[in-house]
CSV table of C-alpha atoms and ligand atoms in Angstrom, one decimal:
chain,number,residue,atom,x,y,z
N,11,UNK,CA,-42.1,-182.7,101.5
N,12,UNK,CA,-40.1,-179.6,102.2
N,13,UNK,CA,-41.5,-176.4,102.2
N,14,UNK,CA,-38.7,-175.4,99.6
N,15,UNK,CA,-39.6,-178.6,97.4
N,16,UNK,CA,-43.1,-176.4,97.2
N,17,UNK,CA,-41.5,-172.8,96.4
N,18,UNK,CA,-41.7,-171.0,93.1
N,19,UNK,CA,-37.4,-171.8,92.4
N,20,UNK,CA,-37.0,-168.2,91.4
N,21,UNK,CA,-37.8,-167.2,94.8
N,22,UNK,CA,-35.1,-169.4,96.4
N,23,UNK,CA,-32.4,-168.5,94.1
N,24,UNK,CA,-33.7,-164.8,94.5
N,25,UNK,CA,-30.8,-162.3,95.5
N,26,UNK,CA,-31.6,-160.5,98.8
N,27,UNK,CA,-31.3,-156.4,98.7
N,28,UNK,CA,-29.0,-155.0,101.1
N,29,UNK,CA,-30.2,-151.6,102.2
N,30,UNK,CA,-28.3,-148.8,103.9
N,31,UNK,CA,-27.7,-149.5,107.2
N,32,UNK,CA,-30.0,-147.9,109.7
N,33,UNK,CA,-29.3,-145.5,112.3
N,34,UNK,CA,-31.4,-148.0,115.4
N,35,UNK,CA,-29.0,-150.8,114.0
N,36,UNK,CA,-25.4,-149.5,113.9
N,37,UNK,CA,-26.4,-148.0,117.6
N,38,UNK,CA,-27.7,-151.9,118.7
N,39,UNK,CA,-24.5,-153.4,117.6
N,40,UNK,CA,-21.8,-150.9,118.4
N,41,UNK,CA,-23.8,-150.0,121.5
N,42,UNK,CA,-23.9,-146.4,120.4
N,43,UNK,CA,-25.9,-143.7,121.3
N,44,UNK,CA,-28.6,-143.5,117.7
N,45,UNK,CA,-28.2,-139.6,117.9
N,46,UNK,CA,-25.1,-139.1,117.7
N,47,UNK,CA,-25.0,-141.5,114.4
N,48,UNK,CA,-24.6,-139.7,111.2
N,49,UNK,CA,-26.4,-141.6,108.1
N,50,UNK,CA,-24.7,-140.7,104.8
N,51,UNK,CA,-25.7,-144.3,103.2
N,52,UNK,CA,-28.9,-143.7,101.2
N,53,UNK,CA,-29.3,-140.7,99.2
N,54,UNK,CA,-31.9,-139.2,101.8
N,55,UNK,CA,-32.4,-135.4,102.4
N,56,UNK,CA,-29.6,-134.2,105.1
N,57,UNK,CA,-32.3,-130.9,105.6
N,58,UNK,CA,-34.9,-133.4,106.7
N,59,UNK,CA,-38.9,-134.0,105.2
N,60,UNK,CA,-40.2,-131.2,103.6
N,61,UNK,CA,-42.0,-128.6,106.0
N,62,UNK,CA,-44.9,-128.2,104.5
N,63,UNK,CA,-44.6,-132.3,103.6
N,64,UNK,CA,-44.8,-132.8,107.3
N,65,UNK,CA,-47.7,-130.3,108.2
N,66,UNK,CA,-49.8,-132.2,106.2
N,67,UNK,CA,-49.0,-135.4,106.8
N,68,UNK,CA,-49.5,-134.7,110.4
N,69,UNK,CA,-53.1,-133.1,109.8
N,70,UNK,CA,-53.9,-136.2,107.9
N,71,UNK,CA,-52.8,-138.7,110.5
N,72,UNK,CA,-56.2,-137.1,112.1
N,73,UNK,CA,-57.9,-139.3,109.4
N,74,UNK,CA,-55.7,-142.5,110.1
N,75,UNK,CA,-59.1,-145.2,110.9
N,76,UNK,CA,-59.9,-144.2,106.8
N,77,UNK,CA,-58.6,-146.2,103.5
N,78,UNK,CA,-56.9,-144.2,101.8
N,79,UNK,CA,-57.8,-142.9,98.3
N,80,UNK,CA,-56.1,-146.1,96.2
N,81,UNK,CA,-56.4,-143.5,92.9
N,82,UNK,CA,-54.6,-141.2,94.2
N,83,UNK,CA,-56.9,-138.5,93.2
N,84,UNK,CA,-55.4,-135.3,94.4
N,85,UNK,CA,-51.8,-136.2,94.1
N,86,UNK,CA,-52.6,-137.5,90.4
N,87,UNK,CA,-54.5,-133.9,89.4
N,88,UNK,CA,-51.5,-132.2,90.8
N,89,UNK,CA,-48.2,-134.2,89.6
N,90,UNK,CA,-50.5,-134.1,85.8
N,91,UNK,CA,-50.7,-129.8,86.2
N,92,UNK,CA,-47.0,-130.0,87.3
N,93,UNK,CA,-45.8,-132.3,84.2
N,94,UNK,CA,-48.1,-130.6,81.7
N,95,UNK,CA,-49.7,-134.4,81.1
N,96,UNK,CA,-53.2,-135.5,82.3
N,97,UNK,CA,-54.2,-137.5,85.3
N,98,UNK,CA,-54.5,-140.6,83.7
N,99,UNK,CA,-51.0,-140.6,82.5
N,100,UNK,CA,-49.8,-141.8,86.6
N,101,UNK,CA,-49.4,-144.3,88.6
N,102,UNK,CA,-48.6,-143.9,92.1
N,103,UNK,CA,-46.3,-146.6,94.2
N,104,UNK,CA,-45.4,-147.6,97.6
N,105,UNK,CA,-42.1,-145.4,96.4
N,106,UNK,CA,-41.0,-145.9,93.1
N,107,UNK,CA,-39.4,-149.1,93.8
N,108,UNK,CA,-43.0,-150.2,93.8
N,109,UNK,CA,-43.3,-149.5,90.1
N,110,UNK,CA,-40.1,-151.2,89.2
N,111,UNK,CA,-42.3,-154.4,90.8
N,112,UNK,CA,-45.5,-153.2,88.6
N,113,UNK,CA,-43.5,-153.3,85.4
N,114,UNK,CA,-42.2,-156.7,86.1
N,115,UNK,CA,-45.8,-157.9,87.1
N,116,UNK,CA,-47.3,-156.4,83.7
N,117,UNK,CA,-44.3,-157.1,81.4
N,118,UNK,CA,-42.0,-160.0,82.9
N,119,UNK,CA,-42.7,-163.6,81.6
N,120,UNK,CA,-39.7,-166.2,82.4
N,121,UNK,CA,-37.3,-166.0,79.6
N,122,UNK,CA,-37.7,-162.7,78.5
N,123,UNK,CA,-34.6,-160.7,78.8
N,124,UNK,CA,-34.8,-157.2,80.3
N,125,UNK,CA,-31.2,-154.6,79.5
N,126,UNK,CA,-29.6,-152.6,82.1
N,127,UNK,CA,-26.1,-151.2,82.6
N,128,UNK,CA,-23.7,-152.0,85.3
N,129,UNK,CA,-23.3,-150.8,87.3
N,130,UNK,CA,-27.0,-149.8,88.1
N,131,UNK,CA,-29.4,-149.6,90.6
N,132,UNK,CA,-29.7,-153.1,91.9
N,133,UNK,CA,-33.6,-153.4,92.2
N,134,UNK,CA,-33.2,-153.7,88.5
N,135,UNK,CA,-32.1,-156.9,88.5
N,136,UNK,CA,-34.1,-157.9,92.0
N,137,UNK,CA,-36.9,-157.7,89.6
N,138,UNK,CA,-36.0,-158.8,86.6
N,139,UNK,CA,-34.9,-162.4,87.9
N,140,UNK,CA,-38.2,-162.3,91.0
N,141,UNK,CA,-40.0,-162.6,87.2
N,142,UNK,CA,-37.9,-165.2,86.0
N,143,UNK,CA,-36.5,-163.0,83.1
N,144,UNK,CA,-33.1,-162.6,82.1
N,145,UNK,CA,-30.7,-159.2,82.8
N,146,UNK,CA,-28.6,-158.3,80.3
N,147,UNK,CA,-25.9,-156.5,82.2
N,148,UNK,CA,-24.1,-153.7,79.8
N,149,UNK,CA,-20.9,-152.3,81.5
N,150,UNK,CA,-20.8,-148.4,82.2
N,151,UNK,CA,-17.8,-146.2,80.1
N,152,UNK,CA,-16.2,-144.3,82.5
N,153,UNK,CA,-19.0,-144.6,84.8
N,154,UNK,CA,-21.3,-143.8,82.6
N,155,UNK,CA,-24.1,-145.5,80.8
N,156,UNK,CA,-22.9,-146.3,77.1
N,157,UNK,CA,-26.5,-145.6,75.6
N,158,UNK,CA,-24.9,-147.2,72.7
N,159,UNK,CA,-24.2,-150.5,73.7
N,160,UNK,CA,-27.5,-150.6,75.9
N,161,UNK,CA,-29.3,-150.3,71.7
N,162,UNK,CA,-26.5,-153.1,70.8
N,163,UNK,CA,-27.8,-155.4,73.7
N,164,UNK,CA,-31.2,-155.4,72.3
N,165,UNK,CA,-32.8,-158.6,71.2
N,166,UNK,CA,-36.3,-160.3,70.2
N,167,UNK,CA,-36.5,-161.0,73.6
N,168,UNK,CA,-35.9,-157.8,75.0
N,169,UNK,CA,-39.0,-156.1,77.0
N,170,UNK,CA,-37.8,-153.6,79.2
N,171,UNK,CA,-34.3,-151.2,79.3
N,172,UNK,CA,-33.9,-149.7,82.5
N,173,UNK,CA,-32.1,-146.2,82.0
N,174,UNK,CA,-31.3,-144.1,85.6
N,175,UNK,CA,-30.1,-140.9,85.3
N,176,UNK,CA,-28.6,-139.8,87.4
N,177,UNK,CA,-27.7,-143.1,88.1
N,178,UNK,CA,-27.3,-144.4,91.4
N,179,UNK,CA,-24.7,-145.7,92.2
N,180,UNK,CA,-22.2,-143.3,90.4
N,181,UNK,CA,-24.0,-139.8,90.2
N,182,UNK,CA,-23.8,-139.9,86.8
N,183,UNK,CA,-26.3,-138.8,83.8
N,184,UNK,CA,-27.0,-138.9,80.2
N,185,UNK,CA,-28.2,-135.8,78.3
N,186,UNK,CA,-31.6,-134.9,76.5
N,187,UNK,CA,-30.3,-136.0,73.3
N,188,UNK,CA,-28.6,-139.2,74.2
N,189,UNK,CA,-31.7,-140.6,75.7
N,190,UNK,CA,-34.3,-139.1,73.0
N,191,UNK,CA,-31.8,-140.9,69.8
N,192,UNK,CA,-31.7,-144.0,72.2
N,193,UNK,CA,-35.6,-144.5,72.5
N,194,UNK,CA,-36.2,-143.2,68.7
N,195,UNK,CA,-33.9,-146.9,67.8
N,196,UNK,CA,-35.3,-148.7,70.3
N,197,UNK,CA,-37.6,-151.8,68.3
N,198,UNK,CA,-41.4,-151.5,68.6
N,199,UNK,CA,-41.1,-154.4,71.1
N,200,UNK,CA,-39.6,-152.4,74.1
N,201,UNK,CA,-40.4,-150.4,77.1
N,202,UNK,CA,-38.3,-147.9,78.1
N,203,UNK,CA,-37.9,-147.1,81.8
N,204,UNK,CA,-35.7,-143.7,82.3
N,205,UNK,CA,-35.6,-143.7,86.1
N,206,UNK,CA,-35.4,-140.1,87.2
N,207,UNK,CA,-35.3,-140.7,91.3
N,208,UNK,CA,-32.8,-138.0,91.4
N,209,UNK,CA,-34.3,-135.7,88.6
N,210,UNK,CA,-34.7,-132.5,90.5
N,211,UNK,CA,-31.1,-132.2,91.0
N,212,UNK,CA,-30.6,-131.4,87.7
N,213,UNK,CA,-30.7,-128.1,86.2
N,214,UNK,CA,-32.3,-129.4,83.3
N,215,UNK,CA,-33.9,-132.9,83.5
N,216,UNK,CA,-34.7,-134.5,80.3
N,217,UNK,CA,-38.4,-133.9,78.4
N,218,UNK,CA,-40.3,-136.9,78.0
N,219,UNK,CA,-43.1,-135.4,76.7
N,220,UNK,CA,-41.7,-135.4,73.0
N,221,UNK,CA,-41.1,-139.2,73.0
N,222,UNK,CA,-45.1,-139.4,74.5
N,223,UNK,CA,-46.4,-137.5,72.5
N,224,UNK,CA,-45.0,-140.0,69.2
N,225,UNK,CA,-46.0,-142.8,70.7
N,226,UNK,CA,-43.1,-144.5,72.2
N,227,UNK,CA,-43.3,-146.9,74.7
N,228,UNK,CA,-41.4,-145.0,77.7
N,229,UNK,CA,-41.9,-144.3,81.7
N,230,UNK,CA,-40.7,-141.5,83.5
N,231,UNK,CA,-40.2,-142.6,87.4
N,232,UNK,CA,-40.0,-140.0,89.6
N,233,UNK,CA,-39.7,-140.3,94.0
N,234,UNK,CA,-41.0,-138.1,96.7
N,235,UNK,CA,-38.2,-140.0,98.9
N,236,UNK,CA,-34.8,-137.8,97.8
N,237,UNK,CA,-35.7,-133.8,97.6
N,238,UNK,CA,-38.5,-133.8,99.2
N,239,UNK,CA,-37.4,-135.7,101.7
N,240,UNK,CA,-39.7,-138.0,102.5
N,241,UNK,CA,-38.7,-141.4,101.9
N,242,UNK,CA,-40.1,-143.0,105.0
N,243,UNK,CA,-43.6,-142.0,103.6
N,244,UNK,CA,-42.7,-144.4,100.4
N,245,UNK,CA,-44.4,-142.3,98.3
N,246,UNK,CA,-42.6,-142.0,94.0
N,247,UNK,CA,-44.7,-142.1,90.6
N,248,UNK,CA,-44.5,-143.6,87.2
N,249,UNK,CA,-45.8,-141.4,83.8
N,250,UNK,CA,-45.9,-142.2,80.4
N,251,UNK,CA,-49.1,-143.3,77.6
N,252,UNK,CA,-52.3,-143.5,79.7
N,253,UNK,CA,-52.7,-147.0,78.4
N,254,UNK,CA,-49.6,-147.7,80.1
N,255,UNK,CA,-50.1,-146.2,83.4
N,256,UNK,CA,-53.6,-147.9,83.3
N,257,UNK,CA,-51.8,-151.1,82.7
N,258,UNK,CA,-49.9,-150.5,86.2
N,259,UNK,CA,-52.4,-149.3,88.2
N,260,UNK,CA,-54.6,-153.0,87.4
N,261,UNK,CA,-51.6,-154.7,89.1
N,262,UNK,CA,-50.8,-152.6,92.1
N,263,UNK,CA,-52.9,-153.2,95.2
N,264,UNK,CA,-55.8,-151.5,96.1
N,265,UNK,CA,-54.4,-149.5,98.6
N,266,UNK,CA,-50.7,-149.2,97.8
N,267,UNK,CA,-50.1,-145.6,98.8
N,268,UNK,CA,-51.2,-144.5,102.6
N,269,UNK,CA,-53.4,-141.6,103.0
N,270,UNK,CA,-50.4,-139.5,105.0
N,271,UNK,CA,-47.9,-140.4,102.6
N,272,UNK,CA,-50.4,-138.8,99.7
N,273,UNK,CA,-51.4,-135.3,101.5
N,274,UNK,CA,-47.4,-134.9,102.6
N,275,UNK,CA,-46.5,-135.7,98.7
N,276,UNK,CA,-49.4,-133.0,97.4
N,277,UNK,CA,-48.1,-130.9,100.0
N,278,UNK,CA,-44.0,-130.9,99.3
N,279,UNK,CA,-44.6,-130.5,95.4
N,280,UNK,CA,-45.5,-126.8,96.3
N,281,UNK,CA,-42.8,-126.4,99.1
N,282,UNK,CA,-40.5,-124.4,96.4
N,283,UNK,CA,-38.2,-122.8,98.9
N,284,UNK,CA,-37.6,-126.1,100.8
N,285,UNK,CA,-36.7,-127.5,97.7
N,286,UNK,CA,-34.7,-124.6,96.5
N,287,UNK,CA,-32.9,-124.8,100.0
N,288,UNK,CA,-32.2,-128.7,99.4
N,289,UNK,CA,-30.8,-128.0,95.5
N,290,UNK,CA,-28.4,-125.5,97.3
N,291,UNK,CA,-27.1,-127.1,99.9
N,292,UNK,CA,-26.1,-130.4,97.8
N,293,UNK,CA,-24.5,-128.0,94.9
N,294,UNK,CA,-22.2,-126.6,97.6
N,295,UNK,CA,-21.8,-130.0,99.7
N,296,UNK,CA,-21.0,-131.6,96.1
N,297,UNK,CA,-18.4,-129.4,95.2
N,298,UNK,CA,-16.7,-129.3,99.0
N,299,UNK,CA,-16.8,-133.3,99.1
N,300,UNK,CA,-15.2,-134.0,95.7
N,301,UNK,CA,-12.4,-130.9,96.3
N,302,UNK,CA,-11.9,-132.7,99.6
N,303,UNK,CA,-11.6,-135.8,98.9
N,304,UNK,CA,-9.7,-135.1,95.3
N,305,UNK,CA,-7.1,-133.0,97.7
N,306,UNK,CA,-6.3,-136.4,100.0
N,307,UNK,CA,-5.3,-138.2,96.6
N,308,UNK,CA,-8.6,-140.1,96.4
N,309,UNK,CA,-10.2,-140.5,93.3
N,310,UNK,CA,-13.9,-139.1,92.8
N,311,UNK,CA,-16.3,-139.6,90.0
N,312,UNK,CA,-17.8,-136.9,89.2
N,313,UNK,CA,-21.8,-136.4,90.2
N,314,UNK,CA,-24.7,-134.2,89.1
N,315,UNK,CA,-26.7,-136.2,91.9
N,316,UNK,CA,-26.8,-135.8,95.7
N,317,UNK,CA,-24.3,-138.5,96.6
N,318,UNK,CA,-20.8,-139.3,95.2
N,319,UNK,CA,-18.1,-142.2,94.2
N,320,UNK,CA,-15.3,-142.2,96.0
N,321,UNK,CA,-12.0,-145.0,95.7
N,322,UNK,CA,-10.6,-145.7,98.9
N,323,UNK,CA,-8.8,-149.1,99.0
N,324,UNK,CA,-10.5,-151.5,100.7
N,325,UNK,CA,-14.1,-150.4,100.9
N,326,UNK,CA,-15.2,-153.0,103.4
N,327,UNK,CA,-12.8,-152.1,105.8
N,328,UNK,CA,-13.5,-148.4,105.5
N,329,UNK,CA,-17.2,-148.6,105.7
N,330,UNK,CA,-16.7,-150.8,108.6
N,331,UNK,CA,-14.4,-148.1,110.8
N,332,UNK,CA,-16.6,-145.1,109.5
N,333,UNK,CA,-19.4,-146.8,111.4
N,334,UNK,CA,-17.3,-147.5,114.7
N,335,UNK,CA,-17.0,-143.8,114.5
N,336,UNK,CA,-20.6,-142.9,113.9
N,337,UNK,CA,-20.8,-142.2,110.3
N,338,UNK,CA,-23.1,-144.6,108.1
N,339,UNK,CA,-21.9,-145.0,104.2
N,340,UNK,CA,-22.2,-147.3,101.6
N,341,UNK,CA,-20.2,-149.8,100.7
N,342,UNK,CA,-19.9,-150.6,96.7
N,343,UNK,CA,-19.2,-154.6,97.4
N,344,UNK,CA,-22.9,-155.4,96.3
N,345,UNK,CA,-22.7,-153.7,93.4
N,346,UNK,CA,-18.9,-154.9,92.0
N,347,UNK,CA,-16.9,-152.4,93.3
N,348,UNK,CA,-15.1,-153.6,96.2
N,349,UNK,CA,-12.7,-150.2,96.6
N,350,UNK,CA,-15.0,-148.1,96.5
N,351,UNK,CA,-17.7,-146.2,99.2
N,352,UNK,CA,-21.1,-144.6,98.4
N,353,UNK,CA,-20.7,-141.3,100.1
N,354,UNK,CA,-24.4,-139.3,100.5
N,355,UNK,CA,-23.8,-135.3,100.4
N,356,UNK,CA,-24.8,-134.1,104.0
N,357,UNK,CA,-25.2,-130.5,105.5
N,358,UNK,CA,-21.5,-128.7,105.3
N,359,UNK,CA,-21.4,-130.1,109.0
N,360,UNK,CA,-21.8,-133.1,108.3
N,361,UNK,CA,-19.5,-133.8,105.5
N,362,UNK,CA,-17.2,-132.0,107.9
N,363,UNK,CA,-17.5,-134.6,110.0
N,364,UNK,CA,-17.7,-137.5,107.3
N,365,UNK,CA,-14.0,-136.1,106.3
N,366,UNK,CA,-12.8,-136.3,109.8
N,367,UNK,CA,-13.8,-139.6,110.3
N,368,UNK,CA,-12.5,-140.9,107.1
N,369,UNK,CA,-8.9,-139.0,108.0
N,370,UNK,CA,-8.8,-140.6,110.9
N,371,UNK,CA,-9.5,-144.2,109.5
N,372,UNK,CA,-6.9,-143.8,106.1
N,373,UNK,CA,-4.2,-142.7,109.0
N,374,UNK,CA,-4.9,-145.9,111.3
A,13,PLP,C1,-32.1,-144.9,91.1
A,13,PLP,C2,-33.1,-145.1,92.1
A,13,PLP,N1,-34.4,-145.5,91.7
A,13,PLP,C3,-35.3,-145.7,92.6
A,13,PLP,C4,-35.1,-145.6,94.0
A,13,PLP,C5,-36.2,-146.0,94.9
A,13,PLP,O1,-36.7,-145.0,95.5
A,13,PLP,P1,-38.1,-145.0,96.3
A,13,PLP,O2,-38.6,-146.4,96.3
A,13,PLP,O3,-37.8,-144.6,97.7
A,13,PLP,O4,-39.0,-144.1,95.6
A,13,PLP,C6,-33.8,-145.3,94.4
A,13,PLP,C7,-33.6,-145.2,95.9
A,13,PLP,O5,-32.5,-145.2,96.3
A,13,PLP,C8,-32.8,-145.0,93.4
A,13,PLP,O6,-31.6,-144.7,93.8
């Protein structure tokens, strides 16, 4: 028998994710020198990890022959003073793509459909069909999620809607309102996911707490990999009913979260100026990037987020001569938009340089 004749079939028809590049790989096959590469390809922190992140993590690498705390204790007291929730409202992940794979453990039975828009954040769908469920793929208006027709594409089967705002990929978000009417419609037999990786870039991210406090059946997911700038660590958190979050924590392993990731994520959520700093610098990047770009003729969607859309013909070949020129962006094939590049907002040096390179590649 082949091994494949034994496999579970979801797992062999399962769609691989296709991360940004990293920096050790586009050295290795363009045989450049790693620091001199410029990675503008996932949504990281161009001012680096959090300083006080860092302290910590380093003093707790001291401890590194101990388990880790699997409840999360400290982190979970803290992130529930910070919300205005209690402890057992969180679950902690291996990075919040771990609690995208938590809901589909807890939730996901094959056949059930699960509704997201399109384009969305791919692990979406990575999970959704690793469960055997269906997506239900419900096309974006003007790059934007039609909270609307997500409602419409609501059926018995339904169990989760996955709502990212800012969504990755197109930087775009829905307001307060939107998302409060969409849950208050949403049938008694749905989970609402708002995904809120890129949260703190707003200047007013949405209130769950109202929709909690009825009774509704939503998670908040929040990271510690975007403005705090630790997304090696794989530290990001899930919050909604405590029955919920208890659900998720009696599926995730015992030890999910490392003990250095855990102090450097207890430590950045009171690093205010770093995070200060890091809302700053992407306001300004933002608006230089898209007044850049819009003044070479290219066409920009708009973002509140800290990466941008931008149309520039053939996207394959363009991602492919950025990186013989050192500069690391994201391609939009893999997500159905073969024209267009994923563009992270850097330091104003390095968007400098990101425009330079691209100059030089639209002229060849
Ligand atoms: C919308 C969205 N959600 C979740 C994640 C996962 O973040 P992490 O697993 O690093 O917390 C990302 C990462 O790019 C994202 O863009």
């Amino acid at each position: 028998m082949t091994l494949s004749a034994l496999v579970n079939p979801s797992v062999l028809t399962q769609p691989v994710y296709e991360p940004g590049k990293p920096i050790e790989d586009v050295a290795r096959e363009l045989g450049l020198d790693p620091a001199g590469i410029l990675k503008l390809a996932s949504n990281e922190n161009p001012l680096g990890p959090s300083p006080l992140g860092v302290a910590a993590a380093t003093r707790a690498l001291a401890h590194g022959e101990l388990y880790p705390d699997g409840g999360c204790f400290v982190l979970r007291q803290k992130l529930a003073l910070r919300h205005g929730l209690a402890p057992e409202q969180f679950v902690v992940g291996n990075g919040s793509n771990e609690i995208l794979e938590l809901l589909g453990h807890v939730f996901l039975r094959p056949g059930d459909e699960v509704v997201m828009g399109a384009p969305a954040f791919i692990v979406y769908k990575l999970v959704t069909l690793l469960f055997g469920a269906r997506p239900i793929e419900v096309p974006l208006v003007n790059h934007r999620h039609d909270l609307d027709a997500l409602a419409r594409a609501i059926t018995p089967r339904t169990k989760l809607v996955f709502l990212p705002s800012p969504n990755n990929p197109t930087g775009t978000a829905n307001t307060e309102a939107e998302i409060h009417a969409l849950v208050r419609a949403l049938p008694d037999h749905v989970v609402f996911v708002l995904d809120e990786a890129y949260a703190e870039y707003l200047d007013n991210p949405p209130d769950l707490r109202p929709l909690l406090a009825e009774g509704r059946k939503v998670i908040g997911l929040r990271t510690f990999s975007k403005i705090f700038g630790l997304a090696s660590l794989r530290v990001g958190y899930g919050y909604g009913s405590p029955e919920l979050a208890g659900l998720l924590n009696r599926v995730r392993q015992p030890f999910n979260v490392n003990a250095i990731g855990q102090a450097a994520a207890v430590a950045a959520l009171d690093d205010d100026a770093f995070v200060r700093e890091a809302r700053a610098v992407n306001a300004a990047g933002l608006r230089e990037l898209e007044a850049a770009l819009a003044s070479r003729g290219l066409l920009v969607v708009p973002s509140v987020a800290n990466f941008l859309l931008v149309k520039v013909g053939d996207g394959g070949r363009v991602f492919s001569e950025l990186q013989r020129r050192g500069v690391i962006v994201r391609p939009m094939k893999p997500y159905g938009m073969p024209e267009w590049l994923r563009v992270t907002v850097g330091t104003a040096g390095q968007n400098g340089r990101f425009l330079s390179a691209l100059d030089a590649v639209l002229a060849g």
